[in-house]
XYZ file of N, CA, C and O in Angstrom:
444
model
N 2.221 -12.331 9.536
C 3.427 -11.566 9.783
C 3.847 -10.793 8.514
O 4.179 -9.611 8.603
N 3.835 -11.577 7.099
C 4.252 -10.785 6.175
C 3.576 -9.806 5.833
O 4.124 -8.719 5.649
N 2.078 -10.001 5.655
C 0.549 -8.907 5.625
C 1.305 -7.514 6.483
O 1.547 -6.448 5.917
N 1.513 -7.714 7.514
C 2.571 -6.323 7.885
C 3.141 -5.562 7.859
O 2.992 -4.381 8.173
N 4.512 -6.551 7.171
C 5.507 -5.910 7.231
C 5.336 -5.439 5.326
O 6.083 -4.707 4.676
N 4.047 -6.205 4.847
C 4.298 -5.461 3.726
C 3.369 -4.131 3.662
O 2.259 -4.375 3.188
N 3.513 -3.200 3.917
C 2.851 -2.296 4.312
C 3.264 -1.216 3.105
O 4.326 -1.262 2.484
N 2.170 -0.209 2.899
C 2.566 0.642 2.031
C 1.926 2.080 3.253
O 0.963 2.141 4.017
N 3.380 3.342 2.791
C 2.595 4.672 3.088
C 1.303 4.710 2.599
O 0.829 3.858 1.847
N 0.620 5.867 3.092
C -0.663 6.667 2.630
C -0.057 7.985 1.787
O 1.045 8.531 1.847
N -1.037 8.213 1.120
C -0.764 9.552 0.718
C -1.151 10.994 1.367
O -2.192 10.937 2.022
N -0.647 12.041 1.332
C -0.728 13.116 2.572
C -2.580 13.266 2.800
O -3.077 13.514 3.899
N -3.153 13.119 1.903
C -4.878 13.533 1.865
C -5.116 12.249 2.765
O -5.061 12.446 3.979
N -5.327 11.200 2.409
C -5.881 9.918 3.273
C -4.748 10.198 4.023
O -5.355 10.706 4.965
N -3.726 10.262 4.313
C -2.681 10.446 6.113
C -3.678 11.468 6.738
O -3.921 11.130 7.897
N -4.218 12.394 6.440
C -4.866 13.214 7.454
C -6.060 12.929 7.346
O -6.743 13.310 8.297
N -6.862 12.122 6.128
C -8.276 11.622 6.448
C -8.180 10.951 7.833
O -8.745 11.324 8.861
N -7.525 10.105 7.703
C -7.550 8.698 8.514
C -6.784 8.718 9.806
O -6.927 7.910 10.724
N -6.021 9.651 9.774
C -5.055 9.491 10.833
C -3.766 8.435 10.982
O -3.208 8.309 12.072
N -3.458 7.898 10.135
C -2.616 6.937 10.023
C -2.092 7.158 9.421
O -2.483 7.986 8.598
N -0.578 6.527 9.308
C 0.811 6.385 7.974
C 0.694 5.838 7.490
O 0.967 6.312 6.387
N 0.254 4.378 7.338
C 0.433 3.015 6.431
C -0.337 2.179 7.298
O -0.643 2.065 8.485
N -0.529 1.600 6.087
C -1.656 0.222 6.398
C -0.937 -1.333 5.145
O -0.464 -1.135 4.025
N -1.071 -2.554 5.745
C -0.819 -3.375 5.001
C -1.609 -2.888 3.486
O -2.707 -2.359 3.313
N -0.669 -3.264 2.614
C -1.911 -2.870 0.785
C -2.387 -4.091 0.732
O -1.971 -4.941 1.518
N -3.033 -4.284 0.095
C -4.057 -5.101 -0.701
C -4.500 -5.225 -2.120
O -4.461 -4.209 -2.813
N -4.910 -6.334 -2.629
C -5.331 -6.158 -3.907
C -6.725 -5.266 -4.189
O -7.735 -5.345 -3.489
N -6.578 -4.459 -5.285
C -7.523 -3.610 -5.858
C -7.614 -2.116 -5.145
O -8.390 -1.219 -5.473
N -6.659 -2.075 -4.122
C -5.967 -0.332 -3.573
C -5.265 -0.028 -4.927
O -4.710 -0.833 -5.674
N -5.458 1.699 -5.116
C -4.688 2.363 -6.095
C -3.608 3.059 -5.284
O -3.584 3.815 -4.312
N -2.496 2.339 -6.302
C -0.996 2.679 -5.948
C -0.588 3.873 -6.638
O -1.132 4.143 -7.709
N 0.424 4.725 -6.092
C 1.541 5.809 -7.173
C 2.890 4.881 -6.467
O 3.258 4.609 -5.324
N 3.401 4.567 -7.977
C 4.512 4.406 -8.085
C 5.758 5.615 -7.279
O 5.630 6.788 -7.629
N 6.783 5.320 -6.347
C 7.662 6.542 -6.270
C 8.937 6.650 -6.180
O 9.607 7.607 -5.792
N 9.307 5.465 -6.615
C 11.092 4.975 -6.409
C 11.034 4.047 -7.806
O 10.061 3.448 -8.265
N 12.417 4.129 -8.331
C 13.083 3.091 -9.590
C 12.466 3.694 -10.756
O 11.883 4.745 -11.023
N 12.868 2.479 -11.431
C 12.084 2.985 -13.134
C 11.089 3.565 -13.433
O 10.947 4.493 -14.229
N 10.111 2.871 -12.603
C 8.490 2.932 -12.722
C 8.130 4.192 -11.697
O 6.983 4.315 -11.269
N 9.126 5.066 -11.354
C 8.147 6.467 -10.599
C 7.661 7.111 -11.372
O 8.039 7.424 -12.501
N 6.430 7.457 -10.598
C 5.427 8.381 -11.230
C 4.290 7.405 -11.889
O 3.316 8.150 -11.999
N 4.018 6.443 -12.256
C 3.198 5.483 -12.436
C 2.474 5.209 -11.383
O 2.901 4.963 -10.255
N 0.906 5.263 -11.882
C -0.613 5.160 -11.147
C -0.951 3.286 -11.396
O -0.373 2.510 -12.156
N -1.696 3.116 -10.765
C -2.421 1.906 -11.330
C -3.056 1.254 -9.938
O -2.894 1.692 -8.799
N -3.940 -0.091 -10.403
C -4.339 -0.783 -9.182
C -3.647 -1.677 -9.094
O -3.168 -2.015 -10.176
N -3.196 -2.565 -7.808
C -2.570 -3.221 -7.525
C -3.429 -4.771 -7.695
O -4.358 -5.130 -6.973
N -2.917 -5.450 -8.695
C -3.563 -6.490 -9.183
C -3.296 -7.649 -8.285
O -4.334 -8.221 -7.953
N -1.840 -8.326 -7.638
C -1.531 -9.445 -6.809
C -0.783 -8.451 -5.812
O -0.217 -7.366 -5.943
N -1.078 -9.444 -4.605
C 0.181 -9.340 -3.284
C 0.998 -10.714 -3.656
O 0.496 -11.835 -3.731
N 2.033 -10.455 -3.819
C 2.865 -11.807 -3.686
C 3.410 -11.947 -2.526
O 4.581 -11.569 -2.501
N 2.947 -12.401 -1.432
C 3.733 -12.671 -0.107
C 4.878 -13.485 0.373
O 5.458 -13.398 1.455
N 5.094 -14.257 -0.575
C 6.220 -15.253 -0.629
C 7.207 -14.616 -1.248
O 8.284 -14.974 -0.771
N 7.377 -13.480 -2.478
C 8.082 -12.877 -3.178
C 8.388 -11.329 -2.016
O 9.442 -10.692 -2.023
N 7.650 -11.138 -1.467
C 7.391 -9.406 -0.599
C 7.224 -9.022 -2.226
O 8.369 -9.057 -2.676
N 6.698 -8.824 -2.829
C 6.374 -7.842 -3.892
C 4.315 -7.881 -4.189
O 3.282 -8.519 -3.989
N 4.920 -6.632 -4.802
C 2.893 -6.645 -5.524
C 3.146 -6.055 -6.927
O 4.010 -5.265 -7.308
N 1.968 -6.776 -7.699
C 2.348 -6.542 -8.646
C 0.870 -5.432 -9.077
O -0.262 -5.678 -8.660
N 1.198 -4.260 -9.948
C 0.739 -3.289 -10.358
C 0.011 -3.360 -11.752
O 0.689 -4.134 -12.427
N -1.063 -2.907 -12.503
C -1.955 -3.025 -13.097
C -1.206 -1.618 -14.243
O -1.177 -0.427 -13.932
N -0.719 -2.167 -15.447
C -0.069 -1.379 -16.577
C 1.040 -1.488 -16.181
O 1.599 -0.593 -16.814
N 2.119 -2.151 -15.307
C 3.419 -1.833 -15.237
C 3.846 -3.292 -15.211
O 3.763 -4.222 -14.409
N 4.471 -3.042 -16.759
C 4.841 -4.726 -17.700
C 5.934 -4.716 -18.224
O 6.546 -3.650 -18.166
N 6.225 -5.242 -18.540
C 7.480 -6.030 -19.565
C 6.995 -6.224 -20.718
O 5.765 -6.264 -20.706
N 7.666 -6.419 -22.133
C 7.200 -7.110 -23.191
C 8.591 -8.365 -23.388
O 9.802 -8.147 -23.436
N 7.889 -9.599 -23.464
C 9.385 -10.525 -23.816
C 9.699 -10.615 -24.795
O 9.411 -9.634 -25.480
N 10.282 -11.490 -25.355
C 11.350 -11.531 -26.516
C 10.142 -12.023 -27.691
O 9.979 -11.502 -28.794
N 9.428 -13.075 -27.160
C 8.303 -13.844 -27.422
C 6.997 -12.960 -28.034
O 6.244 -13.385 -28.910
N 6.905 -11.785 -27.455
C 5.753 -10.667 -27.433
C 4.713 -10.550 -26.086
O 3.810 -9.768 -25.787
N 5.344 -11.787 -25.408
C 4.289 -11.813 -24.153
C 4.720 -10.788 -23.301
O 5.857 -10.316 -23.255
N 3.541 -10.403 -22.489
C 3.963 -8.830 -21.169
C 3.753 -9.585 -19.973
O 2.709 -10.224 -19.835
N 4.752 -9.573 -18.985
C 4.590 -10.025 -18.018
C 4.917 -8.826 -16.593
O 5.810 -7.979 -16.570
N 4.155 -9.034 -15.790
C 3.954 -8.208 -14.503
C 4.975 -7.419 -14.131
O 5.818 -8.293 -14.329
N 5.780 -6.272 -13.663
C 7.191 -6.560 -12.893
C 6.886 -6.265 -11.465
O 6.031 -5.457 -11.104
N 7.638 -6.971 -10.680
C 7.257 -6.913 -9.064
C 7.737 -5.888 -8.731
O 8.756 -5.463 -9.277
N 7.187 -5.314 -7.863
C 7.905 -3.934 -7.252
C 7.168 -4.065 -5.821
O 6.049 -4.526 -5.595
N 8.325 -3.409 -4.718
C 8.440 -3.429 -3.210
C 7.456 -2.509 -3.071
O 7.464 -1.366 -3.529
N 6.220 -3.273 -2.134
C 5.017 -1.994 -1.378
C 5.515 -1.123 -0.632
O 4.681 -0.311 -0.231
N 7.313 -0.843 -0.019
C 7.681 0.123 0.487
C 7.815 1.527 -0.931
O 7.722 2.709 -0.600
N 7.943 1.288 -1.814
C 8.507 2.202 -2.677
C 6.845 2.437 -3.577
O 6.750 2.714 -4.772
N 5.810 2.256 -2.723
C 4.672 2.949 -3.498
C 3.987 3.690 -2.379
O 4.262 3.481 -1.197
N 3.087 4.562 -2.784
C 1.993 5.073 -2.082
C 0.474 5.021 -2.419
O -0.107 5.333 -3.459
N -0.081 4.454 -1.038
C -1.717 4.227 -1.168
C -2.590 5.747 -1.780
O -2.666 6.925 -1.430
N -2.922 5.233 -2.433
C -3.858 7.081 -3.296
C -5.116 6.529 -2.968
O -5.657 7.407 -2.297
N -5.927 5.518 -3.069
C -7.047 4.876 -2.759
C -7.371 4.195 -2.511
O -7.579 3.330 -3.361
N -7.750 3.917 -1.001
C -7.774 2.288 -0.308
C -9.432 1.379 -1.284
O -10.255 1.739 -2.125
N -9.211 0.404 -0.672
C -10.304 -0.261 -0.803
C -11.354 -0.831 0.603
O -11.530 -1.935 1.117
N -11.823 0.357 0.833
C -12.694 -0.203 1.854
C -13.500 -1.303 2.339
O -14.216 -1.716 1.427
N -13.692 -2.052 3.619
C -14.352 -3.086 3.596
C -14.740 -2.787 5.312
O -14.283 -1.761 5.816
N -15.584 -3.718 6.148
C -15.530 -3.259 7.617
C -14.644 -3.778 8.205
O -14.449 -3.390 9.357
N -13.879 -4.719 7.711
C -12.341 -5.075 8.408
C -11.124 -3.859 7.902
O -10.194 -3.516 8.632
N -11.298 -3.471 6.903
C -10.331 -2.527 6.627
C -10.718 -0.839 7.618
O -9.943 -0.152 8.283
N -12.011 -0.668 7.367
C -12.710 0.619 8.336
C -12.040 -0.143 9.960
O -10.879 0.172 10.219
N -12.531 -0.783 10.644
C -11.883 -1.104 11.692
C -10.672 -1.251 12.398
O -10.356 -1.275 13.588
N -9.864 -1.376 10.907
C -7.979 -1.011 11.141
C -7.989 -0.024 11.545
O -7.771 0.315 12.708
N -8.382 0.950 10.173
C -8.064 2.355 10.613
C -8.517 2.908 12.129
O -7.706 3.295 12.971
N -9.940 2.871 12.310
C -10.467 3.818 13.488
C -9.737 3.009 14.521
O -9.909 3.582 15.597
N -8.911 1.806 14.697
C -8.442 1.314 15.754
C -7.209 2.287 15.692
O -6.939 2.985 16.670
N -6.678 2.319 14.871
C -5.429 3.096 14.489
C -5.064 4.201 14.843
O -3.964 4.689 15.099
N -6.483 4.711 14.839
C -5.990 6.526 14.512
C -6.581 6.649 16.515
O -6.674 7.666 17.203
N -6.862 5.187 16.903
C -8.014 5.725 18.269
C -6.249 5.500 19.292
O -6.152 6.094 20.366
N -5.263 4.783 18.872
C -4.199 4.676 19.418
C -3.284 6.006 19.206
O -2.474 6.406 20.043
N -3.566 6.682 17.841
C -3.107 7.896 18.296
C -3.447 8.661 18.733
O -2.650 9.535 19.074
N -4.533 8.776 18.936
C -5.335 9.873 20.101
C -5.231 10.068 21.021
O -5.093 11.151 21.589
N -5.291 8.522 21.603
C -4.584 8.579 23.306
C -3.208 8.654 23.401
O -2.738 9.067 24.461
N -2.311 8.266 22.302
C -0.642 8.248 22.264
C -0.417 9.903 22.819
O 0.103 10.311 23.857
N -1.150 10.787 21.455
C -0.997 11.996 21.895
C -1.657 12.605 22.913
O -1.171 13.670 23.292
N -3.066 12.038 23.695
C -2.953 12.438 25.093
C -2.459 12.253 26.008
O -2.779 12.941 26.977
N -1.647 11.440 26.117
C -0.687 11.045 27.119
C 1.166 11.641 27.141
O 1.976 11.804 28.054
N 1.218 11.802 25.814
C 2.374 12.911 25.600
C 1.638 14.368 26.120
O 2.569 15.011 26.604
N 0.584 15.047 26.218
C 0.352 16.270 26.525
C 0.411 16.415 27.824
O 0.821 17.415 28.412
N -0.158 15.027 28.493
C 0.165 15.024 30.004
C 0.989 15.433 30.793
O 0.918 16.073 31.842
N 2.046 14.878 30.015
C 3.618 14.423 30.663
C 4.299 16.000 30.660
O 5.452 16.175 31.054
């Protein structure tokens, strides 16, 4: 259930590769940062924290008091997918995806 709802947009190039808006993210998809402090920041997405709803991003740190850098969580709604990570369960989302909008929109042309 959470794999879901944590979902990130696509970016406009993969939205019209693929046919889809969003897909759950995953670790090792490249994110753009686009809301809060951190907009405009690239990176790969190193953890899903599913218990937290956050993921944590690859260069986007903290330094503590100590000198240690630690992760900062940020919401997969406020990023965008720039480069999935393909696999044949991930290929199979999509073409299921984009095969529901095909018929969505043949059945609106009908009507």
């Amino acid at each position: 259930m959470r794999r879901k709802i944590m979902s990130a947009p696509l970016d406009k190039e993969l939205r019209e590769k693929h046919n889809c808006r969003s897909i759950p993210i995953r670790k090792d998809d490249e994110v753009k940062i686009v809301r809060g402090t951190y907009n405009g920041r690239e990176g790969k997405v190193t953890t899903v924290y599913r218990k937290k709803w956050c993921i944590y991003v690859e260069k986007v740190t903290r330094d503590k008091v100590n000198g240690a850098s630690v992760p900062i969580p940020i919401h997969p709604s406020k990023v965008v997918i720039t480069k999935i990570k393909m696999d044949k369960d991930r290929t199979a989302l999509l073409e299921r995806k984009a095969a529901g909008r095909v018929a969505a929109k043949a059945t609106a042309e009908q009507q």
